[in-house]
CSV table of N, CA and C in Angstrom, one decimal:
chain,number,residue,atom,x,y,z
A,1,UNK,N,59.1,0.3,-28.7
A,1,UNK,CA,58.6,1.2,-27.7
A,1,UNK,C,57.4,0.6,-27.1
A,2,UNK,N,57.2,0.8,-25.7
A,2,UNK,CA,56.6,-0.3,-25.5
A,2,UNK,C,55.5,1.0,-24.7
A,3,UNK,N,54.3,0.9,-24.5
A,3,UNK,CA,52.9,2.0,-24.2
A,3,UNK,C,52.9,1.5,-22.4
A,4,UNK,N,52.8,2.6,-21.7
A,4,UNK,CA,52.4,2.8,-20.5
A,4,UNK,C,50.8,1.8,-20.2
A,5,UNK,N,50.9,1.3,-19.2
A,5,UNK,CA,49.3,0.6,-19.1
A,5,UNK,C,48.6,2.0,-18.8
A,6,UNK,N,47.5,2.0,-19.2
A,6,UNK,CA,45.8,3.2,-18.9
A,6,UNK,C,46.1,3.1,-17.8
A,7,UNK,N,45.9,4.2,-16.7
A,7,UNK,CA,45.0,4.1,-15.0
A,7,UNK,C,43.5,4.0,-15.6
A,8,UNK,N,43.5,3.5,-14.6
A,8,UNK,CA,41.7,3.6,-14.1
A,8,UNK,C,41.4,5.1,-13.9
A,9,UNK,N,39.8,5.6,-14.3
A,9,UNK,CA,39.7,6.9,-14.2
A,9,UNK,C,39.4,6.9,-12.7
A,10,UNK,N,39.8,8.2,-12.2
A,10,UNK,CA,39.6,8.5,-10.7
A,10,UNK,C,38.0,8.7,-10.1
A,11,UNK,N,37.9,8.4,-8.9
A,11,UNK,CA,36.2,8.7,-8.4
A,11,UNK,C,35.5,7.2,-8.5
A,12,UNK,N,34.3,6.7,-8.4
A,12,UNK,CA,33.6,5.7,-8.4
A,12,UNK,C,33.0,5.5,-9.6
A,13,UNK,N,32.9,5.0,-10.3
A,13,UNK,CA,32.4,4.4,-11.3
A,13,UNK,C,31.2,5.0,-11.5
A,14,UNK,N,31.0,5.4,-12.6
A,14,UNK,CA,29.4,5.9,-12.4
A,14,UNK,C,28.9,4.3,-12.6
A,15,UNK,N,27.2,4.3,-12.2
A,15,UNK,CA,26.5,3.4,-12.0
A,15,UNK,C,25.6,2.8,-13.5
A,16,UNK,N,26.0,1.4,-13.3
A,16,UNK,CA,25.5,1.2,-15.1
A,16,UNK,C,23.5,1.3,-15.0
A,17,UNK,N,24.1,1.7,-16.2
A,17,UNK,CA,22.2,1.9,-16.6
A,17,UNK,C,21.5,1.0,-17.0
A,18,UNK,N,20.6,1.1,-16.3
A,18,UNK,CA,19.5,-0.2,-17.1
A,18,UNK,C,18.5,0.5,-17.6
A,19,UNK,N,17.9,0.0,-18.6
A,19,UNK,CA,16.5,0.5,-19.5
A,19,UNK,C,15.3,0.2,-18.9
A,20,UNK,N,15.6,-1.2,-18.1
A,20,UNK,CA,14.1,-1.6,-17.9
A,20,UNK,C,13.6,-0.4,-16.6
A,21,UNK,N,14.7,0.0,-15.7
A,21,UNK,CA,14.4,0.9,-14.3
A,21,UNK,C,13.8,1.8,-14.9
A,22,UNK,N,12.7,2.6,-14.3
A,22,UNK,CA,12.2,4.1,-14.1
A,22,UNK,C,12.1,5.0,-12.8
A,23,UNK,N,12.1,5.8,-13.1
A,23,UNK,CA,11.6,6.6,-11.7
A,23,UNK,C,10.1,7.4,-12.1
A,24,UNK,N,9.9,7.6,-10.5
A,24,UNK,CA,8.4,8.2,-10.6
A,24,UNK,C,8.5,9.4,-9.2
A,25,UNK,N,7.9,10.2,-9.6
A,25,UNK,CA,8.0,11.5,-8.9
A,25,UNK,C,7.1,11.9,-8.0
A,26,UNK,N,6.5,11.8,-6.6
A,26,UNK,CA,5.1,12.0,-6.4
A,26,UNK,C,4.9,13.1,-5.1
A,27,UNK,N,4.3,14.4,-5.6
A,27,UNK,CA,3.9,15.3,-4.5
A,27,UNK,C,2.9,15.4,-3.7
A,28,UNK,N,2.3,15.3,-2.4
A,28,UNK,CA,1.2,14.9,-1.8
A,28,UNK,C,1.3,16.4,-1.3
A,29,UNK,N,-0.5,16.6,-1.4
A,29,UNK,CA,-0.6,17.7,-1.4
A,29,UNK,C,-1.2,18.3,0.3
A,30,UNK,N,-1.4,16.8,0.8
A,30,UNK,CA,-1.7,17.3,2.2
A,30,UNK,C,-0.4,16.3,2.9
A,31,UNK,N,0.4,17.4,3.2
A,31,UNK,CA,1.7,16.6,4.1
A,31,UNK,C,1.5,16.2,5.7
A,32,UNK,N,0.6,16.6,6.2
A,32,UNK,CA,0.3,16.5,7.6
A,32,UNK,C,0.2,14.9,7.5
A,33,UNK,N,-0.4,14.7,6.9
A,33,UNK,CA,-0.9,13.0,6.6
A,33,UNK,C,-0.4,12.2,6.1
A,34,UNK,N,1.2,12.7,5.9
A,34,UNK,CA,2.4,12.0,5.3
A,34,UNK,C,2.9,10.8,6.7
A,35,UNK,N,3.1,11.5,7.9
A,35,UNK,CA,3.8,10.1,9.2
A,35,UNK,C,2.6,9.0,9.0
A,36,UNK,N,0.9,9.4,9.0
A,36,UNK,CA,0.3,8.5,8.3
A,36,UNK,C,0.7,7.4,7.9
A,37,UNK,N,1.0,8.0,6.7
A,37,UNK,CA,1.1,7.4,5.3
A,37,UNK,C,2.3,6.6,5.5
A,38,UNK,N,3.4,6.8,6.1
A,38,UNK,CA,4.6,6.3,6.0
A,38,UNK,C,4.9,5.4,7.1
A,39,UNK,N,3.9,5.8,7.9
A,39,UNK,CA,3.8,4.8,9.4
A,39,UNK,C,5.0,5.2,10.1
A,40,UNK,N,5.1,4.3,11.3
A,40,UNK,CA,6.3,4.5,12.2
A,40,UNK,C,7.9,4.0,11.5
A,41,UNK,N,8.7,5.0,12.1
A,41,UNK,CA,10.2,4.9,11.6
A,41,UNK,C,9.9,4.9,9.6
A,42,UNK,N,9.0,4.9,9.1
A,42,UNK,CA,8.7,4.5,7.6
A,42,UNK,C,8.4,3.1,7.4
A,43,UNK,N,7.7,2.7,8.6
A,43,UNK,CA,7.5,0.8,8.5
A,43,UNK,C,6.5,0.7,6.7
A,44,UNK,N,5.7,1.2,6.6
A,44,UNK,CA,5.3,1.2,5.5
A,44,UNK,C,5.3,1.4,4.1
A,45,UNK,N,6.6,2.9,4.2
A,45,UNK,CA,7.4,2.8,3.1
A,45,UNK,C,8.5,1.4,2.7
A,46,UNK,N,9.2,1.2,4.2
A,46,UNK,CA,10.2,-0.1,3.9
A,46,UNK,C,9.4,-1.6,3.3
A,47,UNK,N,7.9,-1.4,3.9
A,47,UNK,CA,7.2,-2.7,3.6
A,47,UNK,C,7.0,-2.7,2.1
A,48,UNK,N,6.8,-1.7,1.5
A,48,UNK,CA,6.0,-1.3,-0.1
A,48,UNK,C,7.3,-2.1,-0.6
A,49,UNK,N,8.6,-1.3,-0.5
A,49,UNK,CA,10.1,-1.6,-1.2
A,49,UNK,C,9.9,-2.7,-1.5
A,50,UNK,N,10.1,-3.7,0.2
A,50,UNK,CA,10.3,-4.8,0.3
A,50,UNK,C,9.6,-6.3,-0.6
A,51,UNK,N,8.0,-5.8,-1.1
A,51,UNK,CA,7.0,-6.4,-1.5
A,51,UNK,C,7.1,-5.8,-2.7
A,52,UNK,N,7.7,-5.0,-3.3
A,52,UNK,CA,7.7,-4.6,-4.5
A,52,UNK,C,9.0,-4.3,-5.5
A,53,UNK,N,10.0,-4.8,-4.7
A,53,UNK,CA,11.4,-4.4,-5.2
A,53,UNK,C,11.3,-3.1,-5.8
A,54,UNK,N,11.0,-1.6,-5.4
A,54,UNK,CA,11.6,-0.8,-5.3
A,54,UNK,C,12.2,-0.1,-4.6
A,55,UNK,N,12.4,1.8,-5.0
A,55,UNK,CA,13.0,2.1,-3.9
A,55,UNK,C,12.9,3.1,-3.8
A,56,UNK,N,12.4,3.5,-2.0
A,56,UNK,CA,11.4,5.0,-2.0
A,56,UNK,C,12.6,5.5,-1.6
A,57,UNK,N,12.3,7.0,-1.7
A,57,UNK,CA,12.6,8.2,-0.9
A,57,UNK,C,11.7,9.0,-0.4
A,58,UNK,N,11.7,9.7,0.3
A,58,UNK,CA,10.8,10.5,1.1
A,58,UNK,C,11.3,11.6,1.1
A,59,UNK,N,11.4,13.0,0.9
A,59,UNK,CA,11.9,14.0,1.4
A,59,UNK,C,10.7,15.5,1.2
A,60,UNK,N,10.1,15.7,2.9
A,60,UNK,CA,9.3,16.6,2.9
A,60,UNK,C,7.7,15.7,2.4
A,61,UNK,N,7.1,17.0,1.3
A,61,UNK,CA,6.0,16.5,0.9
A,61,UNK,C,6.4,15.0,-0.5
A,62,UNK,N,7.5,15.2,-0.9
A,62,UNK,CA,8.2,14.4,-2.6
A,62,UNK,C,7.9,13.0,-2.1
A,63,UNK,N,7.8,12.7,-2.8
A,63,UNK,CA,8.4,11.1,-2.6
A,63,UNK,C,8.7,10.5,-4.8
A,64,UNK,N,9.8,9.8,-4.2
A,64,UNK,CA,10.4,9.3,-5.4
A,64,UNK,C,10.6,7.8,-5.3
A,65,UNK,N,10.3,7.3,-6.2
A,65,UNK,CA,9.6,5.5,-6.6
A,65,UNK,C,11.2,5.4,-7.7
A,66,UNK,N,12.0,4.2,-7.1
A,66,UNK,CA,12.7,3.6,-8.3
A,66,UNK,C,12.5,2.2,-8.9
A,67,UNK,N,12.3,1.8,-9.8
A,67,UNK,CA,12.5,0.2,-9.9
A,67,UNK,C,11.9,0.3,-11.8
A,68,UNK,N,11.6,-1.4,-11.6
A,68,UNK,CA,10.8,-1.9,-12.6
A,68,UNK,C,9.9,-1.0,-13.1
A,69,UNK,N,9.8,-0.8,-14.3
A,69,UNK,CA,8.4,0.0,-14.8
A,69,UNK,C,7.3,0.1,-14.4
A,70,UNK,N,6.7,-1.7,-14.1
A,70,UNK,CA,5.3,-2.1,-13.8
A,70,UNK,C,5.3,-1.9,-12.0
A,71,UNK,N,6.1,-2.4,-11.5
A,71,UNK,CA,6.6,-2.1,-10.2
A,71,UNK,C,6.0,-0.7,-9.5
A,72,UNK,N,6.9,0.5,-10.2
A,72,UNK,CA,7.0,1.6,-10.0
A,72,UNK,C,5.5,1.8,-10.2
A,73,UNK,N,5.0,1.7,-10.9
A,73,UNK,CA,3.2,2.0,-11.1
A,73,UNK,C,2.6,1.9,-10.1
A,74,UNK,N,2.5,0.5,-9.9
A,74,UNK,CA,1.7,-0.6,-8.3
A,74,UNK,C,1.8,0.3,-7.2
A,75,UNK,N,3.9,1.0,-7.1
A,75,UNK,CA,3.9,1.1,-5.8
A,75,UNK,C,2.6,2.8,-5.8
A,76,UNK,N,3.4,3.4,-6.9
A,76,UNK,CA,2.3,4.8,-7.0
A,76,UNK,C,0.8,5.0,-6.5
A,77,UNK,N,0.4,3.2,-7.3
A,77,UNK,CA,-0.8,3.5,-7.3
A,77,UNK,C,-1.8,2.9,-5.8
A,78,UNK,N,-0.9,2.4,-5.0
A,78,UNK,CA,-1.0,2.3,-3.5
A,78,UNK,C,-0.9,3.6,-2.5
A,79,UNK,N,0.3,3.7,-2.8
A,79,UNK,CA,0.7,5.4,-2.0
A,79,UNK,C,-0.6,6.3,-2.6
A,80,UNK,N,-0.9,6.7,-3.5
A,80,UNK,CA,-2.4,7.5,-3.8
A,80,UNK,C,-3.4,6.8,-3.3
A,81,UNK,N,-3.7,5.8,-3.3
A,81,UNK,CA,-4.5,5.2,-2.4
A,81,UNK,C,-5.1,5.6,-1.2
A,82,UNK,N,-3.8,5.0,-0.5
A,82,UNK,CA,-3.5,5.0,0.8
A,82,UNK,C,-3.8,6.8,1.1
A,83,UNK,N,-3.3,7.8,0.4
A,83,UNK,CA,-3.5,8.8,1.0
A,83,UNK,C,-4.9,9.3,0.4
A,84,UNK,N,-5.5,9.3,-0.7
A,84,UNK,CA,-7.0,9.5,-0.6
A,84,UNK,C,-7.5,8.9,0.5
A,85,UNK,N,-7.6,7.9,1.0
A,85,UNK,CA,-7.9,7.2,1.8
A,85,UNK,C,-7.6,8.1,3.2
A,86,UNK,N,-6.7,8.3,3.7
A,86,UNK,CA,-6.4,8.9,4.6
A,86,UNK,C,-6.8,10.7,4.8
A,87,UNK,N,-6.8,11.4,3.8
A,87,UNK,CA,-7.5,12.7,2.9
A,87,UNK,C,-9.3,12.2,3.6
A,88,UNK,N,-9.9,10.9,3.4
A,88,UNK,CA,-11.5,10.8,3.5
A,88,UNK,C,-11.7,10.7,5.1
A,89,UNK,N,-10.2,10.4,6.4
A,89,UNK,CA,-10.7,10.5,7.1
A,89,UNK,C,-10.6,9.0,7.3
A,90,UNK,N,-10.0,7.5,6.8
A,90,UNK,CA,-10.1,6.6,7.4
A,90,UNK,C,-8.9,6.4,7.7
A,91,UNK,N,-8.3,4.7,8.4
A,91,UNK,CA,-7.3,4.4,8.6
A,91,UNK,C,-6.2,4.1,8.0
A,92,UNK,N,-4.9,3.8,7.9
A,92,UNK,CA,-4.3,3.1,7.4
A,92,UNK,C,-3.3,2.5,8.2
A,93,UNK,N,-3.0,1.2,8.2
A,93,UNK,CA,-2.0,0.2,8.9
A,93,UNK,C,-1.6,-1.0,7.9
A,94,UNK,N,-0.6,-1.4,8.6
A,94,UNK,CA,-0.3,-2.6,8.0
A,94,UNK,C,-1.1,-3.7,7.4
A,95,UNK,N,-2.1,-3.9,7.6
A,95,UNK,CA,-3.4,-4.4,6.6
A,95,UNK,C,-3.9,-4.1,5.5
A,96,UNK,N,-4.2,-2.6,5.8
A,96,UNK,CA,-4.1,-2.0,4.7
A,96,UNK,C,-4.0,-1.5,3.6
A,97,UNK,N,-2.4,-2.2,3.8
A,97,UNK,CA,-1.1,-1.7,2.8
A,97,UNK,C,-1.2,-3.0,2.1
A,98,UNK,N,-1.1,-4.0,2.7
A,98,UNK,CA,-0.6,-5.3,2.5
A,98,UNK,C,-2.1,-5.9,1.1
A,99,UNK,N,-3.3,-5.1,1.6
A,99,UNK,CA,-4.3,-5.0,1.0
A,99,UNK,C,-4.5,-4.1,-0.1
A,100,UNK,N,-4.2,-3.2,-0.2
A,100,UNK,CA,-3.8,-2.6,-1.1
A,100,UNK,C,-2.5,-3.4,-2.2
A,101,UNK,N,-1.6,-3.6,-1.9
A,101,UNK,CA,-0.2,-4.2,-2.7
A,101,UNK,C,-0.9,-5.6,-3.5
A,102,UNK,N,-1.6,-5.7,-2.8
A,102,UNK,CA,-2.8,-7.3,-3.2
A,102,UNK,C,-3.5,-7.3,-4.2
A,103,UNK,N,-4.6,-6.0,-4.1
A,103,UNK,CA,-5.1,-6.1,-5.2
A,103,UNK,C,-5.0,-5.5,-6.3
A,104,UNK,N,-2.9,-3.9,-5.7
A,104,UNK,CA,-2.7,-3.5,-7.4
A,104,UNK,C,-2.3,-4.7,-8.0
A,105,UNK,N,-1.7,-6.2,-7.4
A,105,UNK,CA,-0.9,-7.0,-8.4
A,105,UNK,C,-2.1,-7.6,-9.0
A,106,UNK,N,-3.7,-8.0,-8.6
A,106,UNK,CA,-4.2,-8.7,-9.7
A,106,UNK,C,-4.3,-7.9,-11.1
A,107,UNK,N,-4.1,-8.7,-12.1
A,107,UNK,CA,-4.2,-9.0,-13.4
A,107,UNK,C,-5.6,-7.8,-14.1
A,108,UNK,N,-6.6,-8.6,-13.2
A,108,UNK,CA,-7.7,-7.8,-14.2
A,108,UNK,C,-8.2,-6.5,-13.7
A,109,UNK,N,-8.0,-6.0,-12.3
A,109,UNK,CA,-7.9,-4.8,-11.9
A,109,UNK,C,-7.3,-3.8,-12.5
A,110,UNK,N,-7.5,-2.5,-13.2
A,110,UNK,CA,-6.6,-1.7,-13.7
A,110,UNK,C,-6.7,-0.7,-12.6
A,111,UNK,N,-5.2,-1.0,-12.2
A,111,UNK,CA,-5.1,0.2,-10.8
A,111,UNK,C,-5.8,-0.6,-9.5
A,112,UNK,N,-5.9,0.4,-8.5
A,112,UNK,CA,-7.0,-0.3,-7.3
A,112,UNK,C,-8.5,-0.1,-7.6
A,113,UNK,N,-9.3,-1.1,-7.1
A,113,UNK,CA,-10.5,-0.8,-6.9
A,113,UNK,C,-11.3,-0.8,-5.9
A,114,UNK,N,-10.5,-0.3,-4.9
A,114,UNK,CA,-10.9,0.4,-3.5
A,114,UNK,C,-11.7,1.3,-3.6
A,115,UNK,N,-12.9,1.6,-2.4
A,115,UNK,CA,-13.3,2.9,-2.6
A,115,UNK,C,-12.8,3.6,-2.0
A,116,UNK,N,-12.6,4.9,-2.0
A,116,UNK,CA,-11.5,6.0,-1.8
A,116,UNK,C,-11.9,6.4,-0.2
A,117,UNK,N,-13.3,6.5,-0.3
A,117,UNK,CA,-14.3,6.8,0.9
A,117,UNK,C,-14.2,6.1,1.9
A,118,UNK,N,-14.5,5.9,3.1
A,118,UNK,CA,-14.6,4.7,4.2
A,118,UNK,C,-15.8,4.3,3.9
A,119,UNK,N,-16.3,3.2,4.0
A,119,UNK,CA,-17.3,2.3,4.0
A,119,UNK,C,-18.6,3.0,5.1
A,120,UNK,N,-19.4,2.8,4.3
A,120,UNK,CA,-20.6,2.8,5.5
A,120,UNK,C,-20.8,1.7,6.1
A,121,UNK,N,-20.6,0.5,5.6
A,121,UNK,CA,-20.6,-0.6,6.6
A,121,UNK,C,-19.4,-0.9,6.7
A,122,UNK,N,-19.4,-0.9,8.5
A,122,UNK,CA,-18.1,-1.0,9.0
A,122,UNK,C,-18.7,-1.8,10.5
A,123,UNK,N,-18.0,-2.5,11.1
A,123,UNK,CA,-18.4,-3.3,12.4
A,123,UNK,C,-17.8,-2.6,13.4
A,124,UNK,N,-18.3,-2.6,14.8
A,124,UNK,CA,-17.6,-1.8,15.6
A,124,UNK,C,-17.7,-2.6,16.7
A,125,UNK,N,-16.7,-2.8,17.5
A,125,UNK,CA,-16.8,-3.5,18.7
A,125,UNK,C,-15.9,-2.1,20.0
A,126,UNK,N,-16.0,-2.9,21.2
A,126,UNK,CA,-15.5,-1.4,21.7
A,126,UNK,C,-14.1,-1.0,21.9
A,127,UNK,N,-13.5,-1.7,21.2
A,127,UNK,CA,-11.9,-1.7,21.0
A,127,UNK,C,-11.7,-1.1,20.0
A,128,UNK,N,-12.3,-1.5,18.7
A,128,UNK,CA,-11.9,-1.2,17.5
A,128,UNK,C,-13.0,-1.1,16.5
A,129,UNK,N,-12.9,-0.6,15.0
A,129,UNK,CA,-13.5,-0.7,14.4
A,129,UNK,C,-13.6,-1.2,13.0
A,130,UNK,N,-14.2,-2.2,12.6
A,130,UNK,CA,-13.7,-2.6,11.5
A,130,UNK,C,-14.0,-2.0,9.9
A,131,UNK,N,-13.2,-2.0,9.0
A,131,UNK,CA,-13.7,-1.5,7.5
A,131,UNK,C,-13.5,-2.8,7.2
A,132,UNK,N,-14.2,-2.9,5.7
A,132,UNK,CA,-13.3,-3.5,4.9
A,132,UNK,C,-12.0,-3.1,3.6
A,133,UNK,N,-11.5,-3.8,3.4
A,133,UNK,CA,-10.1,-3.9,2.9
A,133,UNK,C,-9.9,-4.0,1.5
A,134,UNK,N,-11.1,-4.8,1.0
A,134,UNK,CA,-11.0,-4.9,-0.4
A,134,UNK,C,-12.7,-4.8,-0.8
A,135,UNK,N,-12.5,-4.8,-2.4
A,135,UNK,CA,-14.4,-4.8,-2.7
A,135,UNK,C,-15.2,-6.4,-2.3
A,136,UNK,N,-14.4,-7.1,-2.4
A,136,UNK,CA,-15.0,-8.3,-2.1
A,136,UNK,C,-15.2,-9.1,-0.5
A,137,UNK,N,-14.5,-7.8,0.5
A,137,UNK,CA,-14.5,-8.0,1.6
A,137,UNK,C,-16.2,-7.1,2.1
A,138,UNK,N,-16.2,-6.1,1.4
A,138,UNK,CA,-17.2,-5.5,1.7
A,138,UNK,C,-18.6,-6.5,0.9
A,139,UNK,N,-18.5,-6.7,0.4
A,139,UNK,CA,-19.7,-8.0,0.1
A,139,UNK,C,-20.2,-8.8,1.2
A,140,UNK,N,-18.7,-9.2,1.8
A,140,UNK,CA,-19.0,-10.1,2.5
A,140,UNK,C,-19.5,-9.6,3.9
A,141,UNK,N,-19.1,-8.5,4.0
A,141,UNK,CA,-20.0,-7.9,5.4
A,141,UNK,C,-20.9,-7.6,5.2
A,142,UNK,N,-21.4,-6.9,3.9
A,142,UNK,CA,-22.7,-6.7,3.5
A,142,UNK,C,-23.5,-8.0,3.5
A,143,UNK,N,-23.3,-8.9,3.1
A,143,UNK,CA,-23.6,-10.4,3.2
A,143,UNK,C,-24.0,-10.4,5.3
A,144,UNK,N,-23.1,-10.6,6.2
A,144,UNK,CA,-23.1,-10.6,7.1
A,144,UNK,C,-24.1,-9.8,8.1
A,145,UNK,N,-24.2,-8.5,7.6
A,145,UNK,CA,-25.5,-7.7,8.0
A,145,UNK,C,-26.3,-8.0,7.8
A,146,UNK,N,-27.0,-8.6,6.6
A,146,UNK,CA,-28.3,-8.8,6.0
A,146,UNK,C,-28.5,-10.3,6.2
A,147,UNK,N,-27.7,-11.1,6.4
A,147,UNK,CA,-28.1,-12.6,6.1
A,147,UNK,C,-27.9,-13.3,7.4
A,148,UNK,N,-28.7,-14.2,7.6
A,148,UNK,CA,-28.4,-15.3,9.2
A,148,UNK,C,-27.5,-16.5,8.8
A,149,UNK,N,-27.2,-16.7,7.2
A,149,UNK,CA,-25.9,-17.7,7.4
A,149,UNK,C,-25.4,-17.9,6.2
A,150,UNK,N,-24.2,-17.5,6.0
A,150,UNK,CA,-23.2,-17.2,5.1
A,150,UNK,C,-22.2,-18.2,4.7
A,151,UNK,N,-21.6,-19.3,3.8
A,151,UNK,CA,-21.0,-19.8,3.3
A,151,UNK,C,-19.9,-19.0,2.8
A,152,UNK,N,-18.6,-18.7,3.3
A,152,UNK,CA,-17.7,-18.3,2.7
A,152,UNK,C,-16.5,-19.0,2.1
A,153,UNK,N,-15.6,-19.3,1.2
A,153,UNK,CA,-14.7,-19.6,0.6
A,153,UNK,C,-13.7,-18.7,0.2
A,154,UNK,N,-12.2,-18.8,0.3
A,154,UNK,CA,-11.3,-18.5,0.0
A,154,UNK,C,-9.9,-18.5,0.7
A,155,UNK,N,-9.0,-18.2,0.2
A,155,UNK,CA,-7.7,-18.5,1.0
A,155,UNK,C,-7.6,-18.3,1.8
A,156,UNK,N,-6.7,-18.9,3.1
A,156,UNK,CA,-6.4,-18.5,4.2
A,156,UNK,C,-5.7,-16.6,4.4
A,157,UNK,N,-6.2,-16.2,5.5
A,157,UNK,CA,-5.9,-14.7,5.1
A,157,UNK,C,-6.0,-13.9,5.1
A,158,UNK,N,-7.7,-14.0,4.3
A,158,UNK,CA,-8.3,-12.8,3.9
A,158,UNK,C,-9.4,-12.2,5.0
A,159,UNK,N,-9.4,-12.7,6.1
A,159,UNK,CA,-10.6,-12.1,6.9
A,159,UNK,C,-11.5,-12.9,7.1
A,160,UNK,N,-12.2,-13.9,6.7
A,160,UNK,CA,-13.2,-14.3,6.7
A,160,UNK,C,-13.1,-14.8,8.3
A,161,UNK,N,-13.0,-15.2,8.7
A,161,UNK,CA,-13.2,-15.8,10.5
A,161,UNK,C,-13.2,-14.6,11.1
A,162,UNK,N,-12.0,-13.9,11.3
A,162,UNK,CA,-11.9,-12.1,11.7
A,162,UNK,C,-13.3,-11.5,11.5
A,163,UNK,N,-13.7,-11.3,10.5
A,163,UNK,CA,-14.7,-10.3,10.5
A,163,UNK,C,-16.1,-11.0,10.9
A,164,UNK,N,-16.1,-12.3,10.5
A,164,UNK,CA,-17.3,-13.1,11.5
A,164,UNK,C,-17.9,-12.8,12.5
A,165,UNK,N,-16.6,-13.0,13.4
A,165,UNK,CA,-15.8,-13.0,14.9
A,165,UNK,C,-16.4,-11.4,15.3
A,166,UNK,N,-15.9,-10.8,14.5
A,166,UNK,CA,-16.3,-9.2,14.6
A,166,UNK,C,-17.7,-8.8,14.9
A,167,UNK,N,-18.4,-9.4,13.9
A,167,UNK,CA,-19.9,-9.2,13.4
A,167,UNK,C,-20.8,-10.0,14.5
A,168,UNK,N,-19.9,-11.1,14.7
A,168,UNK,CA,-20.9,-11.6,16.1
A,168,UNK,C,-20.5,-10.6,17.5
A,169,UNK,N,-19.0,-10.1,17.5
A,169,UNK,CA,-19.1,-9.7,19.0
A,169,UNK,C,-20.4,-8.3,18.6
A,170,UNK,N,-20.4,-7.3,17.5
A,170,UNK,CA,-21.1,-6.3,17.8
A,170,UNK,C,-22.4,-6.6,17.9
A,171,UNK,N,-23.1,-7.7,17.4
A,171,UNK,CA,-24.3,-7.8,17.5
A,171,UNK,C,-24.7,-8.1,19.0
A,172,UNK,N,-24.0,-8.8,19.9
A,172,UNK,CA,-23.7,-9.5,21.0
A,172,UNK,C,-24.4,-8.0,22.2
């Protein structure tokens, strides 16, 4: 007597689980300031994903973080950032973000160590206005206000010519 082969069960497969994924849950309590936060079409949500291998959702005030454990944290702890930051009344853009994603990944930072506030030193020219981006960018403007000549060092990238450039046109 010979056994019928199994069917396959009907419908799509459920989706296999991994242990290392988590999800993270996040309500913002001032939604007005959510297109902000999420920038055009969601350019800034898609940017976080992309730089961080997870995966947002948006819906309303919610937003929901998938991925990596450590991942999922980083991205949290940018998006609260980014919206205290926005809550104090300053900017956020694609700099911002990219600045932010920067300094959750270093090592000895626990979390960001942005100030939440906008800077009192900030450069202004009549186009635009500059902050800085990270704590060690604000040094260096603080450096630039107070000092007639500054040696700066570090990677390509970070502002240093930009904000110069800046600091000379406002004095100008």
């Amino acid at each position: 007597m010979s056994r019928k082969p199994q069917k396959p069960p009907r419908g799509p497969a459920p989706p296999p689980t991994r242990p290392d994924r988590v999800r993270a849950e996040m309500i913002f309590d001032r939604p007005e300031l959510l297109r902000q936060l999420f920038g055009q079409y969601d350019e800034n949500l898609i940017a976080l994903e992309n730089r961080l291998g997870v995966a947002i959702a948006a819906r309303g005030e919610r937003v929901s973080i998938e991925g990596p454990g450590s991942d999922v944290a980083r991205a949290r702890d940018v998006l609260e950032h980014l919206h205290k930051r926005l809550k104090a009344g300053g900017p956020v853009d694609m700099g911002d973000l990219d600045g932010a994603i920067h300094l959750a990944a270093e090592p000895h930072l626990a979390g960001l160590a942005l100030p939440d506030a906008p800077s009192p030193i900030m450069i202004r020219t009549r186009k635009k206005t500059i902050l800085p981006r990270s704590p060690t960018q604000l040094r260096y403007m603080e450096a630039l206000a107070s000092s007639d000549l500054i040696f700066a060092l570090g990677p390509a990238g970070t502002g240093k010519t930009y904000v110069a450039v800046a600091q000379a046109v406002q004095q100008l």
